[in-house]
Amino acid sequence: MPLIERITPRSTTLGEGMQVSRALPTRERRMIGAWCFLDHLGPVEFAPGGGMHVGAHPHTALQTFTWLIEGEVLHRDSLGSEQVIRPGQVNLMTAGHGIAHTEDSLPDARRLHAAQLWIALPAAMADCPPAFEHHPTLPCWQEGACTLTLLAGRHGQHHAPARVHSPLMAMDIFSDVEARLNLPLDPAFEYGILPLTGSLRIGDAQFDGETFACFAPGDTALSLTLAPGTRLLLIGGEPFETPVHMAWNFVGHSREAIAAAQHDWEAGSPRFGAVPGSTRRLAAPPLPWIRE
């Protein structure tokens, strides 16, 4: 059994007051491979006219990765992309030099359950042109009572279609009955497991949605026992070669890069462009390392 680090996700607010559970980054751990951000949204019920609404905001030097379990969300960005993501689908937006986007529940939305992640781009790709991909079909297969969906990277003979730039993987695992699962691991990867519904055991250790389980490289296999109705997100990757800086919605390989991006956003620079149809533009908070 791997040596497991237990991390308690923290509650934070997204958009117009929606509470989410943030597993990355935390004080205890900043990244799992190139994965540098992980929010668990819902499952949540909306009143009529409610939903998630996140105004236009910028990103740099990262890829945003959205995995939808329930609901429908409209993505718009400054490249002109307009895409509704539905359950079982992935949106991947590469920010690179700079992009802006919005995220909105559809008008008749009543429920939302999703995971939103960021992938830090390596230094050689940090300033690449922005891009957007939508993947409606993903590798999906059965192992015993479990349904496995590969969201990113490789697992065995399976290869997800999302274009990533670091050795990494992400997988959704679900079982509606109690199930045991033995997973091969890449010993070069560090891993994290976040239960999205239900609970699981790793050996004799119990985990639920209040715990993000992380473990270091070196293990070649993992044995899991899922309680009925459990869905979990497994992410992994080779430890990132160099630390990255993060502030608000920016990732960068130096504080100077983040400060320049924030200046450009505040100045309305064409670097980020405008999101068609957006009437709300989020203001950047002061950089955390700058004191008044």
Coordinates of C-alpha atoms in Angstrom, one line a residue:
M1 CA 0.0 0.0 0.0
P2 CA 1.4 3.4 -0.9
L3 CA 2.2 6.0 1.8
I4 CA -0.8 8.4 1.6
E5 CA -0.9 12.1 2.4
R6 CA -4.3 13.2 3.5
I7 CA -5.3 16.7 2.4
T8 CA -8.6 18.4 3.4
P9 CA -10.0 20.5 0.5
R10 CA -11.0 24.0 1.4
S11 CA -14.3 25.6 0.6
T12 CA -14.2 28.7 -1.6
T13 CA -16.5 30.7 -3.9
L14 CA -16.8 30.6 -7.6
G15 CA -18.7 33.1 -9.8
E16 CA -21.8 34.5 -8.2
G17 CA -21.5 32.9 -4.8
M18 CA -21.4 29.2 -5.8
Q19 CA -19.5 27.2 -3.2
V20 CA -16.9 24.8 -4.4
S21 CA -14.4 22.4 -2.8
R22 CA -10.7 23.2 -3.8
A23 CA -8.3 20.3 -3.5
L24 CA -5.4 22.0 -5.4
P25 CA -3.5 24.2 -4.6
T26 CA -3.3 23.9 -0.8
R27 CA -0.8 24.7 1.8
E28 CA 0.3 21.1 1.9
R29 CA 0.5 20.5 -1.8
R30 CA 0.7 22.8 -4.8
M31 CA 0.7 20.4 -7.7
I32 CA 0.2 16.8 -8.8
G33 CA 2.5 16.5 -11.8
A34 CA 1.5 19.4 -14.1
W35 CA -2.0 19.6 -12.5
C36 CA -1.9 22.8 -10.4
F37 CA -5.6 23.4 -9.7
L38 CA -8.6 21.2 -8.9
D39 CA -12.1 22.4 -8.0
H40 CA -15.0 20.0 -7.3
L41 CA -18.3 21.7 -8.1
G42 CA -21.5 20.2 -6.7
P43 CA -23.5 18.2 -7.0
V44 CA -25.7 21.2 -6.5
E45 CA -29.4 22.0 -7.2
F46 CA -30.3 25.4 -8.6
A47 CA -33.5 27.4 -8.1
P48 CA -35.2 28.6 -11.3
G49 CA -33.1 31.3 -12.9
G50 CA -30.0 30.3 -10.9
G51 CA -26.9 28.5 -12.0
M52 CA -23.2 29.1 -12.4
H53 CA -22.2 32.4 -14.0
V54 CA -18.6 33.4 -14.2
G55 CA -17.8 36.6 -16.0
A56 CA -15.0 37.2 -18.5
H57 CA -11.7 36.5 -16.9
P58 CA -8.1 35.9 -18.2
H59 CA -5.7 33.0 -18.1
T60 CA -2.0 32.6 -19.0
A61 CA 0.5 29.7 -19.2
L62 CA -2.0 27.0 -18.4
Q63 CA -4.7 24.7 -19.8
T64 CA -8.2 24.7 -18.3
F65 CA -9.7 21.3 -18.2
T66 CA -13.5 20.8 -17.5
W67 CA -15.0 17.4 -16.8
L68 CA -18.8 17.5 -16.6
I69 CA -20.8 14.9 -14.7
E70 CA -24.2 16.5 -14.5
G71 CA -25.7 19.6 -16.1
E72 CA -24.9 21.8 -19.1
V73 CA -22.4 24.7 -19.2
L74 CA -21.8 27.2 -22.0
H75 CA -18.2 28.1 -22.7
R76 CA -17.3 31.2 -24.6
D77 CA -13.8 32.6 -25.2
S78 CA -12.0 35.5 -26.9
L79 CA -11.0 33.2 -29.8
G80 CA -14.7 33.1 -30.7
S81 CA -15.3 29.6 -29.4
E82 CA -18.8 28.9 -28.2
Q83 CA -19.4 25.4 -26.9
V84 CA -22.0 23.7 -24.6
I85 CA -20.4 20.9 -22.6
R86 CA -22.6 18.1 -21.5
P87 CA -22.1 15.1 -19.1
G88 CA -19.3 12.8 -20.2
Q89 CA -17.5 15.4 -22.2
V90 CA -14.3 17.4 -21.8
N91 CA -13.4 21.0 -22.7
L92 CA -9.7 21.9 -22.9
M93 CA -8.7 25.5 -23.3
T94 CA -5.0 26.3 -23.8
A95 CA -4.3 29.8 -22.6
G96 CA -0.6 30.2 -23.5
H97 CA 0.2 33.8 -24.2
G98 CA -3.3 34.8 -23.1
I99 CA -7.0 34.2 -23.4
A100 CA -10.3 35.3 -21.8
H101 CA -13.4 33.2 -21.3
T102 CA -16.8 32.9 -19.6
E103 CA -18.7 30.0 -18.2
D104 CA -22.5 30.0 -17.7
S105 CA -25.1 27.4 -16.8
L106 CA -27.8 27.2 -19.5
P107 CA -31.1 29.1 -18.6
D108 CA -33.1 26.0 -17.7
A109 CA -30.3 24.4 -15.7
R110 CA -31.3 22.9 -12.4
R111 CA -28.3 20.8 -11.4
L112 CA -24.5 20.9 -11.8
H113 CA -21.7 18.5 -10.9
A114 CA -18.3 18.9 -12.4
A115 CA -14.5 19.0 -11.9
Q116 CA -12.5 21.9 -13.1
L117 CA -8.7 21.6 -13.3
W118 CA -5.7 23.5 -14.6
I119 CA -2.6 22.1 -16.2
A120 CA 0.5 24.2 -15.9
L121 CA 2.3 24.5 -19.3
P122 CA 6.0 23.8 -19.3
A123 CA 8.2 26.9 -19.8
A124 CA 8.8 26.1 -23.5
M125 CA 5.0 26.2 -24.1
A126 CA 4.0 28.9 -21.6
D127 CA 3.7 31.6 -24.3
C128 CA 2.2 29.5 -27.1
P129 CA -0.8 30.8 -29.1
P130 CA -4.2 30.1 -27.3
A131 CA -6.5 27.3 -28.5
F132 CA -9.7 25.5 -27.6
E133 CA -10.8 21.8 -27.9
H134 CA -14.0 20.0 -27.2
H135 CA -14.0 16.3 -26.8
P136 CA -17.5 14.7 -26.8
T137 CA -16.2 11.1 -26.9
L138 CA -13.6 9.6 -24.5
P139 CA -12.1 6.2 -24.0
C140 CA -14.5 4.3 -21.7
W141 CA -14.5 0.6 -20.6
Q142 CA -15.5 -1.8 -17.8
E143 CA -13.3 -3.5 -15.3
G144 CA -15.5 -5.7 -13.2
A145 CA -18.3 -3.5 -11.8
C146 CA -16.4 -0.3 -12.4
T147 CA -16.8 2.0 -15.3
L148 CA -13.5 3.7 -16.2
T149 CA -13.3 6.9 -18.4
L150 CA -9.9 8.2 -19.4
L151 CA -10.0 12.0 -19.5
A152 CA -6.4 12.8 -20.3
G153 CA -3.1 11.0 -21.1
R154 CA -2.7 7.3 -21.3
H155 CA -3.7 4.2 -19.4
G156 CA -2.7 0.8 -20.7
Q157 CA -3.8 0.6 -24.3
H158 CA -6.1 3.6 -23.9
H159 CA -5.2 7.1 -25.1
A160 CA -7.3 10.2 -24.4
P161 CA -7.7 12.7 -27.3
A162 CA -6.9 15.9 -25.3
R163 CA -3.6 17.5 -26.4
V164 CA -1.4 17.9 -23.3
H165 CA 2.2 18.9 -23.0
S166 CA 3.5 17.0 -20.0
P167 CA 3.5 13.3 -19.0
L168 CA 0.2 13.1 -17.1
M169 CA -3.2 11.3 -16.8
A170 CA -6.7 11.8 -15.4
M171 CA -9.4 9.2 -15.0
D172 CA -13.0 9.0 -13.8
I173 CA -14.0 5.8 -12.0
F174 CA -17.5 4.9 -11.1
S175 CA -19.4 1.9 -9.6
D176 CA -23.0 1.7 -8.5
V177 CA -22.3 -1.3 -6.3
E178 CA -19.4 -2.2 -4.0
A179 CA -16.4 -3.0 -6.2
R180 CA -12.8 -3.8 -5.9
L181 CA -10.3 -2.5 -8.5
N182 CA -6.6 -3.1 -9.1
L183 CA -5.0 -0.3 -11.1
P184 CA -1.5 -0.4 -12.6
L185 CA 0.4 2.8 -11.9
D186 CA 3.3 4.5 -13.6
P187 CA 6.1 4.5 -10.9
A188 CA 7.4 7.9 -12.3
F189 CA 4.1 9.6 -11.5
E190 CA 2.8 11.1 -8.3
Y191 CA -1.0 10.7 -7.9
G192 CA -4.0 12.1 -6.3
I193 CA -7.5 10.6 -5.7
L194 CA -10.6 12.8 -4.9
P195 CA -13.9 11.1 -4.2
L196 CA -16.6 13.0 -6.1
T197 CA -19.5 10.9 -4.6
G198 CA -19.5 8.1 -2.1
S199 CA -16.3 6.7 -0.4
L200 CA -13.5 4.3 -1.0
R201 CA -10.9 2.3 0.9
I202 CA -7.2 2.1 0.0
G203 CA -6.1 -0.8 2.0
D204 CA -7.6 -0.2 5.4
A205 CA -7.7 3.6 5.0
Q206 CA -11.1 5.2 4.4
F207 CA -11.6 8.2 2.2
D208 CA -14.6 10.4 1.2
G209 CA -15.2 13.7 -0.4
E210 CA -13.7 15.6 2.5
T211 CA -10.2 14.1 1.8
F212 CA -7.9 14.4 -1.2
A213 CA -5.5 11.4 -1.1
C214 CA -2.0 12.0 -2.5
F215 CA 0.9 9.7 -2.9
A216 CA 4.5 10.1 -4.2
P217 CA 6.1 8.3 -7.2
G218 CA 7.4 4.8 -6.8
D219 CA 4.3 2.5 -6.7
T220 CA 3.4 0.3 -9.6
A221 CA -0.2 -0.7 -8.5
L222 CA -3.1 0.5 -6.4
S223 CA -5.9 -1.6 -4.9
L224 CA -9.2 0.2 -4.3
T225 CA -12.5 -0.8 -2.8
L226 CA -15.4 1.5 -3.8
A227 CA -18.6 1.8 -1.8
P228 CA -21.9 1.6 -3.8
G229 CA -22.5 4.8 -5.8
T230 CA -18.9 6.0 -5.6
R231 CA -17.3 8.1 -8.3
L232 CA -13.7 9.2 -8.0
L233 CA -11.2 11.3 -9.9
L234 CA -7.7 10.0 -10.2
I235 CA -5.0 12.4 -11.5
G236 CA -1.3 11.8 -11.9
G237 CA 1.8 13.0 -13.6
E238 CA 5.6 13.3 -13.5
P239 CA 6.7 15.8 -10.9
F240 CA 6.9 19.2 -12.6
E241 CA 10.5 20.1 -13.4
T242 CA 10.3 23.7 -12.1
P243 CA 8.0 25.4 -9.6
V244 CA 5.3 27.7 -11.1
H245 CA 3.8 30.8 -9.7
M246 CA 0.1 31.3 -9.4
A247 CA -2.0 34.4 -8.7
W248 CA -5.7 34.7 -9.3
N249 CA -6.3 33.2 -12.7
F250 CA -2.7 33.5 -13.9
V251 CA 0.0 30.9 -14.0
G252 CA 3.6 31.9 -14.9
H253 CA 7.2 30.8 -14.6
S254 CA 8.1 34.1 -12.8
R255 CA 6.4 36.7 -10.7
E256 CA 7.3 39.2 -13.4
A257 CA 5.4 37.2 -16.0
I258 CA 2.3 37.2 -13.8
A259 CA 2.6 40.9 -13.0
A260 CA 2.9 41.7 -16.8
A261 CA -0.2 39.6 -17.5
Q262 CA -2.2 41.3 -14.8
H263 CA -1.2 44.8 -16.0
D264 CA -2.3 43.8 -19.5
W265 CA -5.7 42.6 -18.3
E266 CA -6.3 45.7 -16.2
A267 CA -5.2 47.9 -19.2
G268 CA -7.6 46.2 -21.6
S269 CA -4.8 45.0 -23.8
P270 CA -5.7 43.1 -26.9
R271 CA -3.5 40.3 -25.5
F272 CA -6.6 38.8 -24.0
G273 CA -9.3 40.0 -26.4
A274 CA -13.0 40.3 -25.7
V275 CA -15.4 37.4 -25.2
P276 CA -18.4 37.8 -27.6
G277 CA -21.7 38.2 -25.8
S278 CA -20.1 39.0 -22.4
T279 CA -21.3 41.9 -20.4
R280 CA -19.3 41.3 -17.2
R281 CA -15.5 41.5 -16.9
L282 CA -13.9 40.3 -13.6
A283 CA -11.4 42.6 -11.9
A284 CA -8.1 41.2 -10.8
P285 CA -7.3 41.4 -7.1
P286 CA -4.0 42.8 -5.9
L287 CA -1.0 40.5 -6.4
P288 CA -0.4 38.6 -3.1
W289 CA 3.3 39.4 -2.9
I290 CA 2.7 43.2 -3.3
R291 CA 1.9 44.9 0.0
E292 CA 0.4 48.4 0.3

